[in-house]
XYZ file of C-alpha atoms in Angstrom:
687
model
C 85.972 61.820 207.075
C 84.854 63.713 203.955
C 84.876 67.182 203.764
C 81.692 69.263 202.105
C 81.073 70.708 198.272
C 80.083 73.451 196.742
C 79.699 72.759 193.562
C 77.679 73.667 189.865
C 75.149 72.181 188.281
C 77.188 69.553 185.723
C 80.032 69.110 187.189
C 81.848 65.614 189.298
C 82.266 65.417 193.424
C 83.192 62.964 194.923
C 83.561 62.261 198.549
C 86.042 59.591 199.980
C 86.169 57.874 204.072
C 89.703 56.709 205.666
C 88.979 53.413 207.937
C 91.713 50.638 208.944
C 90.174 47.437 210.183
C 89.880 43.482 208.021
C 86.854 42.621 206.074
C 85.992 46.238 205.884
C 82.685 47.343 203.498
C 81.363 50.239 202.407
C 78.014 51.889 202.163
C 77.110 55.820 201.628
C 73.630 57.298 202.879
C 72.642 61.129 201.552
C 70.141 62.815 203.869
C 70.213 59.358 205.524
C 68.976 56.328 203.047
C 70.982 54.417 201.383
C 72.909 55.053 197.907
C 72.658 51.500 196.036
C 75.680 50.811 194.527
C 77.553 53.452 196.845
C 79.633 50.324 198.000
C 83.313 51.448 197.845
C 85.829 54.642 199.771
C 84.964 56.581 197.483
C 81.392 57.616 196.233
C 81.254 59.240 193.331
C 78.767 61.716 191.615
C 79.043 62.624 187.914
C 76.256 65.805 186.375
C 75.697 66.472 189.542
C 71.539 68.516 189.447
C 69.744 70.027 192.865
C 68.573 66.857 192.371
C 72.176 65.431 193.976
C 71.816 68.234 196.958
C 72.241 66.789 200.478
C 73.776 65.783 203.796
C 76.322 63.073 202.964
C 77.770 59.714 205.351
C 79.390 56.789 204.355
C 78.360 53.583 207.274
C 81.918 51.315 207.438
C 81.932 47.572 208.719
C 85.087 44.964 209.296
C 85.794 41.495 211.123
C 85.380 44.379 214.385
C 82.565 46.731 214.663
C 80.557 49.853 212.774
C 81.960 52.972 212.401
C 79.925 56.055 210.510
C 82.210 58.965 209.110
C 80.852 63.087 209.901
C 78.166 64.806 207.472
C 79.545 65.920 204.740
C 77.270 68.535 202.963
C 76.537 69.323 199.211
C 75.635 72.359 197.756
C 74.773 73.221 194.006
C 74.643 76.739 192.328
C 72.574 76.993 188.726
C 73.706 77.122 185.717
C 72.809 80.344 184.361
C 69.609 80.916 181.636
C 69.438 82.911 178.754
C 66.532 83.540 176.086
C 67.333 86.015 173.208
C 64.278 87.454 172.357
C 62.077 86.551 168.672
C 63.441 87.301 165.387
C 63.192 90.906 164.269
C 62.888 92.515 160.724
C 65.043 96.701 160.355
C 65.549 99.095 157.411
C 69.156 99.466 156.437
C 70.716 102.363 158.381
C 68.029 101.828 161.173
C 68.300 101.396 164.666
C 66.532 98.414 165.888
C 65.778 97.513 169.727
C 65.759 94.630 170.830
C 63.095 93.485 173.320
C 61.187 89.930 174.505
C 64.729 89.219 176.312
C 64.953 87.132 179.884
C 67.691 85.915 181.653
C 68.385 83.535 185.261
C 70.508 82.949 187.578
C 73.357 85.386 186.165
C 75.018 88.003 187.139
C 76.302 89.767 183.154
C 74.090 89.584 180.193
C 76.676 91.254 177.813
C 74.976 91.451 173.613
C 77.217 90.154 171.248
C 76.810 90.416 167.238
C 78.737 89.707 163.526
C 76.794 92.302 162.144
C 79.802 95.381 160.821
C 77.692 98.159 162.759
C 77.397 98.630 166.819
C 75.290 97.529 170.363
C 73.563 100.168 171.981
C 73.516 99.169 176.479
C 75.146 95.816 175.177
C 75.168 94.377 179.045
C 71.834 94.843 179.299
C 68.592 92.847 178.345
C 67.269 95.421 176.093
C 69.445 96.566 173.853
C 69.762 99.062 170.612
C 71.246 97.397 167.712
C 72.531 100.398 164.816
C 73.071 98.481 161.699
C 76.528 99.575 160.266
C 77.282 101.774 157.100
C 75.182 99.903 154.364
C 74.603 96.574 155.839
C 71.786 94.576 155.485
C 70.902 90.812 155.233
C 70.896 88.941 158.219
C 73.333 89.474 161.560
C 73.011 87.566 164.588
C 72.450 89.026 168.018
C 74.063 86.981 170.669
C 73.322 87.193 174.673
C 75.939 85.897 176.569
C 74.421 85.253 179.808
C 76.968 84.877 183.563
C 76.731 83.602 186.303
C 78.565 82.121 189.476
C 77.816 78.267 187.446
C 77.702 77.753 183.452
C 76.919 80.687 181.586
C 74.011 81.057 178.783
C 74.312 82.526 175.647
C 70.877 82.366 173.112
C 70.570 83.841 169.264
C 67.912 86.060 167.522
C 68.279 86.389 164.047
C 67.714 90.246 163.321
C 66.673 90.571 158.995
C 68.750 94.207 157.589
C 65.987 94.746 154.759
C 68.340 96.795 151.927
C 67.415 100.435 150.814
C 67.018 99.855 146.819
C 70.453 100.028 145.055
C 70.764 102.241 141.835
C 74.071 102.133 139.867
C 74.451 104.136 136.916
C 77.113 102.395 135.238
C 80.330 102.835 134.148
C 81.355 106.751 132.973
C 80.876 106.578 129.626
C 82.607 109.000 126.151
C 80.684 110.029 122.776
C 81.510 111.913 120.092
C 79.522 116.036 119.623
C 76.500 114.781 117.530
C 76.769 110.585 118.490
C 73.817 108.833 121.095
C 74.951 107.025 124.020
C 73.209 104.432 125.281
C 73.960 103.051 128.606
C 74.631 99.596 128.234
C 75.985 98.865 133.086
C 73.043 100.317 134.469
C 72.027 98.146 138.007
C 69.243 97.913 140.600
C 68.603 95.959 142.989
C 65.568 96.479 145.888
C 63.947 99.093 143.524
C 59.687 99.260 142.576
C 60.298 102.097 140.173
C 63.388 103.789 138.308
C 63.494 106.876 136.443
C 66.826 108.291 134.915
C 67.505 112.884 134.949
C 70.489 114.348 133.212
C 71.545 118.207 133.512
C 72.541 118.293 129.290
C 70.796 119.876 127.285
C 69.578 117.029 124.515
C 66.833 114.610 125.552
C 67.037 110.830 127.038
C 64.931 107.789 125.633
C 63.349 104.663 127.650
C 64.074 107.166 131.024
C 62.259 104.654 133.105
C 64.576 101.754 132.246
C 67.800 100.296 132.487
C 68.838 100.819 129.279
C 67.881 104.999 128.783
C 69.568 107.042 125.953
C 71.447 110.004 125.435
C 70.643 112.336 122.409
C 72.734 115.665 122.704
C 71.690 118.630 121.942
C 73.045 120.717 118.972
C 76.939 122.025 119.292
C 76.823 119.716 122.857
C 80.460 118.846 123.897
C 81.458 118.345 127.837
C 80.163 116.464 130.452
C 76.851 115.491 131.236
C 75.359 114.004 134.276
C 72.902 111.218 134.372
C 71.319 109.558 137.076
C 69.013 106.800 137.262
C 67.101 106.766 140.967
C 65.217 103.394 142.058
C 62.648 103.943 144.304
C 61.611 100.556 146.776
C 60.308 100.285 150.541
C 63.106 101.242 152.533
C 65.572 104.612 151.587
C 65.131 105.161 147.240
C 68.640 104.972 145.875
C 70.491 106.964 143.669
C 73.397 106.960 141.406
C 75.564 108.838 138.811
C 76.640 108.434 135.286
C 78.825 110.686 133.739
C 79.314 110.722 129.456
C 82.048 112.280 128.253
C 80.683 113.970 125.358
C 84.098 115.751 123.082
C 85.039 116.964 120.856
C 87.512 116.649 117.512
C 90.671 115.610 118.451
C 92.589 118.942 117.956
C 96.878 119.097 116.904
C 100.199 122.224 116.672
C 103.132 119.725 115.393
C 105.786 122.493 116.989
C 106.913 126.065 116.225
C 109.366 125.724 112.449
C 112.829 125.096 114.187
C 116.305 124.605 112.645
C 119.766 121.482 113.797
C 122.820 120.844 112.243
C 123.799 118.140 109.878
C 124.049 114.284 111.726
C 122.397 115.658 115.272
C 119.433 114.245 116.221
C 115.966 117.020 116.792
C 113.306 117.046 119.910
C 110.061 118.439 119.812
C 109.419 120.172 122.707
C 106.502 122.350 122.396
C 103.854 120.237 120.016
C 100.532 119.621 122.003
C 97.657 117.742 121.409
C 94.104 117.683 122.777
C 91.001 115.434 122.384
C 92.851 112.211 121.833
C 93.737 109.124 122.786
C 97.037 108.471 120.664
C 99.886 110.236 119.665
C 101.744 109.348 115.701
C 104.742 111.235 114.033
C 105.173 110.673 110.067
C 108.079 112.344 108.289
C 109.415 112.799 104.006
C 112.634 112.704 105.791
C 116.121 110.073 105.221
C 115.834 110.174 108.707
C 114.604 107.320 111.472
C 111.836 109.063 114.533
C 112.268 107.899 118.465
C 108.569 107.602 120.299
C 106.530 109.376 117.701
C 103.974 108.637 119.825
C 104.405 111.426 122.532
C 104.435 114.678 121.993
C 108.175 114.716 122.329
C 109.543 112.613 119.444
C 112.951 112.845 118.017
C 114.614 113.551 114.521
C 117.664 111.382 113.979
C 118.728 113.142 110.046
C 119.675 110.531 107.963
C 123.437 109.811 106.548
C 124.577 113.020 104.695
C 119.780 114.491 105.091
C 119.939 118.549 104.530
C 117.575 120.341 103.791
C 114.191 120.404 105.025
C 111.395 117.418 106.378
C 108.285 117.529 107.528
C 107.519 115.790 110.622
C 103.650 115.827 110.232
C 102.148 115.237 114.322
C 97.691 113.356 114.090
C 96.820 114.076 117.514
C 94.226 110.757 117.164
C 91.086 110.709 119.501
C 87.297 108.601 119.979
C 86.390 111.562 117.430
C 88.018 112.668 114.517
C 91.734 112.966 114.298
C 93.746 115.691 113.818
C 96.464 116.345 112.289
C 99.982 119.803 112.221
C 103.084 120.314 110.309
C 106.100 121.071 111.619
C 109.036 122.013 108.988
C 111.986 121.491 110.109
C 114.948 122.439 107.588
C 118.582 120.656 108.306
C 121.784 123.445 108.417
C 124.320 122.357 106.895
C 128.290 121.617 108.941
C 131.281 123.508 107.945
C 133.767 121.698 105.755
C 136.741 121.908 104.630
C 139.081 120.506 102.931
C 143.104 122.281 102.665
C 143.698 120.974 99.623
C 145.995 118.754 97.661
C 149.970 118.614 100.126
C 151.515 120.818 97.377
C 154.883 122.150 96.597
C 157.437 124.812 96.390
C 160.306 126.660 95.628
C 162.467 127.402 99.071
C 162.222 131.153 97.406
C 158.759 130.845 96.410
C 155.296 131.369 97.749
C 152.416 129.055 97.543
C 148.798 130.125 96.493
C 146.833 127.170 98.765
C 144.209 125.645 97.211
C 141.471 124.991 100.276
C 138.381 124.831 100.299
C 135.766 125.896 102.834
C 131.365 125.977 102.672
C 128.765 126.492 105.122
C 131.007 128.628 107.906
C 131.073 131.133 108.968
C 134.830 132.320 109.196
C 137.897 130.745 108.169
C 141.775 130.775 109.157
C 144.741 129.569 108.201
C 147.306 128.723 111.031
C 151.401 126.757 109.984
C 153.124 125.123 112.338
C 156.202 126.301 110.969
C 157.669 129.892 110.882
C 155.897 130.812 107.513
C 153.592 133.594 106.335
C 150.286 134.907 104.989
C 149.228 136.781 102.460
C 146.075 136.551 104.274
C 145.685 134.572 106.074
C 141.067 134.453 106.554
C 140.794 133.434 102.709
C 141.296 130.295 101.522
C 143.673 130.756 98.467
C 145.832 132.232 100.802
C 149.785 133.240 99.232
C 152.195 131.610 101.711
C 156.051 132.416 102.572
C 158.510 130.232 103.159
C 159.766 131.137 106.801
C 164.095 129.576 107.374
C 163.139 126.419 109.312
C 160.240 126.059 106.936
C 162.794 125.568 104.030
C 166.003 123.933 106.635
C 163.339 121.181 107.333
C 162.301 120.639 103.269
C 158.625 120.580 104.656
C 155.240 123.132 106.697
C 151.983 121.273 107.683
C 149.350 124.179 106.551
C 146.304 123.906 108.684
C 142.833 125.543 107.544
C 140.291 125.830 110.043
C 136.219 127.245 109.503
C 134.353 127.907 112.101
C 130.526 126.757 111.319
C 127.453 128.908 110.877
C 124.367 128.460 113.962
C 122.933 126.108 114.759
C 126.200 123.980 113.923
C 128.467 126.322 116.157
C 130.664 123.377 116.033
C 134.495 124.098 114.119
C 136.873 121.916 111.607
C 140.391 121.447 110.504
C 141.931 119.734 107.646
C 146.162 119.443 106.784
C 148.078 120.151 103.868
C 151.951 119.163 103.642
C 153.915 121.753 101.881
C 157.265 119.849 100.667
C 160.170 123.166 99.699
C 162.186 121.407 97.912
C 165.315 123.054 94.945
C 164.564 122.486 90.543
C 162.888 119.879 89.057
C 165.162 116.898 86.989
C 163.713 114.341 84.596
C 164.392 111.466 82.617
C 161.906 109.737 79.292
C 163.718 106.479 79.723
C 165.100 104.277 75.802
C 163.436 104.898 73.063
C 161.033 101.337 72.612
C 158.563 98.936 70.008
C 155.755 97.632 71.732
C 152.465 95.994 69.180
C 149.410 98.200 67.622
C 147.765 96.005 69.608
C 149.333 95.564 72.761
C 150.780 98.318 75.456
C 153.863 100.336 75.934
C 155.134 100.429 80.112
C 157.555 103.274 80.650
C 160.668 103.508 82.739
C 160.982 107.334 83.414
C 161.729 109.772 86.294
C 162.512 113.191 88.120
C 163.127 114.466 91.110
C 162.933 117.956 92.761
C 159.070 117.955 91.195
C 155.566 119.273 92.334
C 153.779 116.802 89.188
C 154.769 114.830 86.270
C 152.687 114.064 83.307
C 153.695 112.466 80.438
C 152.539 113.389 76.932
C 152.157 111.811 73.267
C 152.497 113.175 70.286
C 149.974 110.976 68.517
C 147.196 109.935 69.799
C 147.415 107.455 72.148
C 146.481 106.540 75.641
C 148.174 106.350 79.039
C 146.645 104.592 81.738
C 147.918 107.590 84.305
C 149.902 109.780 82.451
C 151.022 110.968 86.049
C 152.826 108.115 86.732
C 156.828 107.380 86.012
C 155.697 104.370 84.877
C 152.538 104.747 82.949
C 150.998 102.480 80.409
C 150.611 104.095 76.685
C 148.297 102.042 74.785
C 148.579 103.304 70.519
C 146.409 105.254 68.920
C 145.226 104.380 65.567
C 146.267 107.115 63.902
C 149.874 106.285 65.957
C 149.432 102.768 64.759
C 149.515 104.688 60.320
C 151.943 106.224 61.493
C 154.502 103.305 63.321
C 156.320 105.595 65.319
C 155.423 108.519 68.060
C 156.387 110.882 69.941
C 156.480 110.646 73.786
C 157.326 113.794 76.841
C 157.991 113.644 79.876
C 156.895 116.622 81.639
C 158.249 117.655 85.318
C 156.228 120.557 87.472
C 159.589 122.737 89.718
C 158.796 124.046 93.000
C 156.162 126.950 93.242
C 158.550 129.055 90.802
C 160.504 126.638 89.536
C 160.922 126.032 85.851
C 159.402 123.386 84.223
C 161.078 120.291 82.950
C 160.828 117.754 80.021
C 162.756 114.797 78.544
C 161.318 113.031 75.323
C 161.911 108.863 73.947
C 160.458 107.451 70.781
C 157.699 104.098 70.709
C 158.240 102.470 67.387
C 154.970 100.577 66.731
C 154.120 97.121 64.861
C 151.511 95.431 63.500
C 149.970 92.257 64.593
C 148.551 89.513 61.736
C 145.021 89.948 60.576
C 143.446 86.318 59.564
C 140.810 85.658 57.813
C 139.627 81.738 56.961
C 136.992 82.513 54.991
C 133.157 83.393 54.266
C 131.344 79.524 55.856
C 130.474 76.936 53.089
C 128.525 73.912 52.136
C 129.790 71.245 49.997
C 127.944 67.054 49.577
C 129.550 63.997 51.131
C 131.689 63.470 48.179
C 132.846 66.035 47.724
C 136.538 68.728 48.977
C 137.278 71.958 49.975
C 139.219 74.216 48.539
C 139.783 77.179 51.133
C 140.590 80.846 51.143
C 142.060 81.683 53.731
C 144.068 86.006 53.904
C 146.685 86.519 56.826
C 149.215 89.818 56.866
C 151.908 90.644 59.763
C 152.643 87.207 60.840
C 156.172 84.425 60.927
C 154.017 80.992 60.181
C 149.836 80.141 60.080
C 148.188 76.503 59.888
C 144.364 75.306 59.277
C 143.262 72.655 61.915
C 139.666 71.007 62.168
C 137.556 70.416 64.343
C 136.765 67.240 62.567
C 138.394 64.131 61.259
C 138.928 65.417 57.748
C 142.756 65.907 56.443
C 144.173 68.695 54.646
C 146.178 68.295 51.621
C 148.961 71.122 53.409
C 147.702 72.463 56.782
C 150.217 75.750 55.612
C 148.387 77.013 53.087
C 146.855 79.742 53.139
C 144.938 77.744 49.329
C 145.174 74.278 51.268
C 142.384 71.605 50.044
C 140.878 69.715 52.796
C 138.475 66.193 51.671
C 135.723 65.991 54.258
C 136.743 62.409 56.989
C 133.888 60.138 57.735
C 132.741 62.040 61.059
C 132.417 65.349 59.656
C 129.367 63.688 56.870
C 128.038 61.691 60.134
C 127.858 65.319 62.145
C 127.280 67.146 58.912
C 129.447 69.819 58.999
C 132.846 70.628 60.386
C 134.280 73.917 61.902
C 137.527 74.766 59.894
C 140.281 77.007 61.818
C 142.941 79.386 60.206
C 145.842 80.210 63.315
C 149.052 82.286 62.203
C 151.504 83.291 64.474
C 152.347 87.273 65.545
C 156.083 88.024 64.256
C 158.181 90.080 67.198
C 157.054 92.639 69.435
C 153.522 91.050 68.959
C 152.816 87.993 70.439
C 150.220 84.339 70.540
C 148.426 82.988 68.234
C 145.975 84.501 65.426
C 142.299 82.675 65.052
C 140.025 82.941 62.937
C 136.975 80.324 61.766
C 134.661 79.114 59.208
C 131.605 76.042 59.155
C 132.005 73.786 57.221
C 128.830 72.291 55.494
C 128.665 68.541 54.494
C 125.413 67.507 52.624
C 124.378 64.096 52.360
C 123.274 63.939 48.571
C 121.305 61.224 47.505
C 121.971 57.825 49.662
C 125.907 56.152 50.428
C 126.732 54.522 47.574
C 126.840 50.964 47.787
C 123.034 50.202 48.355
C 120.092 50.420 46.120
C 117.464 53.079 47.582
C 116.052 54.038 44.833
C 112.493 53.928 46.021
C 112.984 55.470 50.000
C 110.664 58.671 50.159
C 111.849 60.825 52.998
C 110.541 63.831 54.188
C 109.055 66.273 55.680
C 106.652 68.064 56.416
C 105.873 72.149 57.525
C 108.829 73.213 56.999
C 108.822 75.579 57.635
C 107.293 74.830 61.591
C 107.053 76.508 64.581
C 106.868 74.815 67.293
C 105.781 70.693 65.778
C 106.289 68.950 62.152
C 106.103 66.027 60.897
C 108.551 63.347 59.445
C 107.529 60.800 56.522
C 108.931 57.625 55.522
C 108.081 55.012 53.125
C 108.940 51.670 51.422
C 112.594 51.387 53.713
C 113.610 47.924 53.957
C 115.406 47.959 57.686
C 113.553 47.613 60.871
C 114.538 50.747 62.858
C 115.597 54.053 61.564
C 116.993 56.857 63.741
C 115.567 60.278 63.498
C 118.682 63.015 64.818
C 118.773 67.022 65.501
C 121.555 68.775 64.423
C 122.260 72.309 64.042
C 124.425 73.719 61.402
C 127.736 73.618 62.992
C 126.713 70.224 63.648
C 125.759 69.738 67.264
C 123.259 67.189 67.692
C 119.879 68.266 69.725
C 118.037 65.247 69.948
C 118.086 61.488 68.284
C 114.954 59.064 68.428
C 115.305 55.114 67.095
C 111.814 54.741 65.382
C 110.042 51.554 64.222
C 109.149 50.243 60.746
C 106.652 48.698 60.180
C 105.773 46.689 56.307
C 108.650 50.299 55.717
C 106.566 53.372 56.466
C 106.899 54.917 59.817
C 106.021 58.184 60.998
C 105.515 60.430 63.588
C 105.442 64.375 65.022
C 108.461 66.379 65.782
C 109.101 69.004 68.400
C 110.595 71.795 67.946
C 109.474 74.001 71.454
C 113.202 75.481 72.626
C 114.745 75.272 69.701
C 115.673 79.149 68.273
C 114.826 80.587 64.874
C 117.182 79.601 62.008
C 117.532 75.975 59.974
C 118.137 72.474 61.213
C 118.819 69.295 59.609
C 117.163 66.451 60.180
C 118.143 62.743 58.926
C 117.941 59.651 58.910
C 119.892 57.293 59.751
C 119.644 52.652 59.730
C 122.500 50.701 58.813
C 123.837 51.428 54.862
C 121.511 54.677 55.075
C 121.060 57.534 55.631
C 119.652 61.181 54.791
C 120.202 65.015 55.342
C 116.650 67.666 54.971
C 116.864 71.145 55.587
C 113.670 72.030 58.109
C 113.343 75.901 58.944
C 112.313 76.642 62.177
C 110.800 80.028 62.651
C 109.753 81.677 65.831
């Protein structure tokens, strides 16, 4: 049997009956009337409305008779209705009271919105909307109506007209006496503009967005420029700050001092009205953090004296500079002196050196004593332990002067020994252009020294095996006495010994002066030699000597000598022991081709050069030459071939220029050659 149903408008409901029997048919009625198409055991009603409300029954017919269900009543509850009212307008920050709102079928109402403001009395049909701070534009106010069935909503649009907006632009800067034009001011929702200021200057174009402020005479500091924008709603005011900068100022700090090799950091520098700072200096060192007010100066190697550190403050206006002087004081230095020696029964005067110190002090690793340990040249008296050990270490310590307060020390070794002995070695012999290695010996000495009775020199006169080089007087006399002296320790007496050095002579060689002959001549040489065991002439060419062991040998040029226009002849002399080696001297024999080579008639051939002398270029001319080709060569006075070129002869004639660029100033041979013809001319090259 169907049950009573209460449902909301727009929902779906079902009525069902249960029957038994054969060949059943169903027919539903509403308020006693058949419902078309309702012929099933279940009646489905969709999206019901108030029209569907009523009493429902179902008649069931079968083979054995009819039956009707009991009455089931459908009650339809209506959905809520909402109207939020007409759209409206207000001004920024001005509250709006909602009017014209209606609602039905509800149990309660609630307003909501998408704005940044707040709603007062949102559970009534007449709320008030209070815009948020600075809120403009369109806000949607939504009415929510709640009932027993479906809720209802409706919107109204509230347009919040903006107040005037003014933006005076970003804060700006200018320099004293320099005008400033506002470039980024903006305004909205306005009908007029006006700028004002609190400075001592003046504003041009004060009713535009780009006014120009002209600072007053001497005006610096901050000026406020105020922009007022007036419109339909509230006026807007905004200000920008114009900073009028004075010139930059700089103070590099008080003069200061530091120690050699010690970095100094500036701590009291100041600057005003700047955008950046940079330090420079005139020292040999380096500077770190040079773009801050606390730079560090690192002195250069061995840098002393004063360094000027210059601070430059760069601002938007005139930059400023200032100097401070950094005095770099030397650190204490100390040198205990060279190691020394003293006789056991004597005393030793120290040779310490110190500088830039406030105090000094000698100390000993032994048991000796000082006459005054606070003097750099104190005298030391060896103790019993010093004598037994044979030596003692003495230390000189220097205390630095502020700001260099460190102490520094240095040691020297003092040898305590007996009387010296010395030997100069055996007598010897050396060559006049040679040297002699000595063979001295000494014991128990503080120092040794070689001296000479002549005018020669030692490579190091303080060495046992010093090398002696004879002087000109030694060579003339043929002998020299060399003395080896050993100085004793402390009060020990010096001793010496002598040796004699005999001096032999090296060969003297002279090949004679350079000379010139014709190609068909021989040449008698004129050599000179002294202090030689033997002599020998040699040639760079292919000529021959009648006897190359004679000083006045006769030389006959070979074909190659003639071809090269000369030859170098060398005279060699072998030294007499102890002098060693072979001594050489050269002469150059120039060989001119006089005329033409015999055997062929070339009397009519003409060969000439012009200009001569020449600088960068000259020309050659050949006529009546019975050959098709000719070779032109340039040869220097030592026979070296400079260049060679082959030219074609036409009707016995040929001419061309000869480029001399690159040749050194001097005399050159210009040769014209064919198979049977050879002619040489002299060319003088000048610069």
